C-alpha angles and dihedrals in degrees: 000000000000108000096198091109089063095052125105116233092261092051091046091052092051090052090048092052090048090053091046091050090056090055099047142045122266110289113247119249095229097051122161127239089254091053091047089051091049090050090052092050090050091052090049092049092052090044091054093047089054092048092049090049089053092046091051089051093050090046091053092048089048092051090048091051092047091050092052090049090048094050091046091050092048099045103039117104092220123084115248116203129171121197127198140170133039092295096045097250116193114244099163126041116163130203092261088058089053091051096045099043102025096232119124118230095242090056097054108036110116094015124117109253090223091061095070113001102052114074110250093249091062101038101096091049091049094048093052089046092056093047090055092047093048090055099041110015087236132115142148092251099044114112093010140098114226140164116249138165118245131191119236125212091256089058098253123128123232132187113243136183109226129195115191126193130178131222132178112225122178088348096305131104121242130178130221116203127193112194132187129193106235098179094118093045089053092048090051093050091046090050092052089047091049093048092051093050106031138057109249096214102047103020090232122133111275129226092279095054092039091057091051092049093045091054088051090049091051092049089050093051090049092055096045101035091233123135124244129196139208120213115196115191135182125188115245116237094355088140089064091057092045093049100042101038104027139253094281090062090043092053090049087054092052093050092050091046090053091052093050093050093049091049091060102050134066122268090248092055120092122232114190137175111223094187140292108014096332120118133173133201122201111205116197136192097024122158123305087230112082096214092050091047090053090054090048090051092048091052093053091045092050092049091054091042092052091046092052091047089065114096118270117224104217135168107294097017147316128319129195120212140165135196138223117223135204122190134194127179124216141181125177134346098312092108138037125235090245091052090048091052091049091051094050090045091054091050090049093054089047085058090050094049089051095057104289128246089081143105124238132181125223115244137184092268089060088050088055088052090048091053091047091051089052092054092043089053091050090053093045090056088062096039097093095045091047094050095240097134123093139183119229121192127219113195124236112212135201124220090269086059092244117137112255097177142309145248117243109225124191120235130181118212105194117194093228105016093049119208106004114210116247087223086065105043105030094064087044091052089048094050096045097043093244087118088085096061093035092048091050091053091050091052094047092048094046093049090048089054093050088053091051093049091050089071092062122068092216094055105029094092095050117117117214120211118210124189116230122200123226092244091053093048093048093057111111092225093049095112093046091048093054093046092049093050090051089050094049094046098041091228121159106248092214090065091057123087122185117208120210119188115238090229091058107117107227098205094194107032093187091053091046093052090048091053093048092048091048091053095040089055085066094051100264116143129216130213129186108227127207090019114191096033097082133059105252120157122222091240088053093051095047090061096054116088095232130168101187144017119209117209109227116247090238090073093045099048096080099036132162094009100056110078092196093053090044092056092047092049093048091048094052091048091049093047093049091050090049089053093046093246131141114244125211128184119217126200095037103163106154135052089234091059091050092049092050092050093045091049088056094048102263105132105168120077142183127185150083092300086076106020143331118231106286138180118268095264095054091045094055088048088054089052090057092049095050092045089058 
């Protein structure tokens, strides 16, 4: 870079003389005044030419810099605004500012920014803020980035992110603002916040937001002394609608249900969807008297129940539904939100068990049951490790009364509780997720027994049925788990039969069929348990690679006297034969039941007429007796 611009006049003159000396001959010693004057003029001429050259270079650099600044101002997506003077007049307004705010540059230059860009409610504060800045160069927004609201030309307000810097020019303060429209960013954040707090289908608060509002409601009741209540409701037979008419119709039903619930509560009450067909209603500011608060809660619950009992007009026709309600009162901090939910949930299941379409309140006896359930779950978690689980075997007989196989039934022998009923611990295992580890233990034990029986001629042909829970079957690694257990135990896959209940909801039918085919390819058989109690369609059943259908005991109990049960049993047997499936009847307890079934071509039986579920030793003794 030429350093001429940094030279003092004396240095510049010396450099000019040096340049002139290179261009001319040596100056004579005895020069005249005219010659001295000529030399002086020549030096000045060279000096001016050098200054002009430097000025042209600086001008070019300045123009290049200005061009870069102009391009940057015109192409940036951020608004660039410069304010000067005691009123904050606009002196720079780039194209991005025009695009963001809608005002053309020619319309705003010289105007005070506060006159048109600041919403009216903020203008006085903005004006005072600029006056303070103009005097001192200081301000609350200077040197910071903050979110503000700006007014567009069309009158709409938009959120902006503004960075403000100060500079003193010719002894006066001016401000440079860089603004960015953050409308889309705000919308995205709001969308994320909405999704994290609201149910996408119904628009109701979800579990997260409900728990927050419930905590606030409980705090409010503590301060005022009023009672609050939680209503927990679950639609009756919603699964039937979802399975028979599809998820789109089911979703429409849920949306309409949400609307009816909201229409029957106060604006201050909270209605939330916890998931599936489960809804909760949080009632606040009820009576200080518990009995009166219970009456108020029942009135609201009954209004909602009656509303939901009215027919729903859905795509393709009308649908009738009802709901079961559980209610729990609260006041103060003596209970957590989770405990309150559990209490109302228990009361709701009480309503279902008593015929559905009803409202039940939680009471202390339910709390005792809840506490007992918690203790039982803790014990169940240790049952496998402590060797407390047993397999019992209930024989399955042919028409010649010879044993063809058995069903493995789980029993829990607790050291202090004694024999725990499967009706108590199996649902608990399902709800808690323990069914996965318990189910794996059952499968391992059953396959080990199959391998042991293979060594004896009298037992090697037995087929052992093992019940599989919905949760087990839906695990992605279920097929691999079964095959690995068979490999480790050395059991013959053709001696294993897996029983799936008809009421099991196969969430992904294609995946379920693939799993069944994969296991069938190794010789494993499948049976549908409790047939007739679910809602399977014939088209659904024909796609499953089944070996056997088991008639539920509820249709056997009143045979041959009940005409309705007789028709159902005969229909199931005929259907199974048409599909090429074996049919077995469970719960056969009398000879008259067996004779009726045999007469209608059902030739495999299971029930107390032949044997109750027994431990392994007793089962093998039974084998010896029947063989003889």
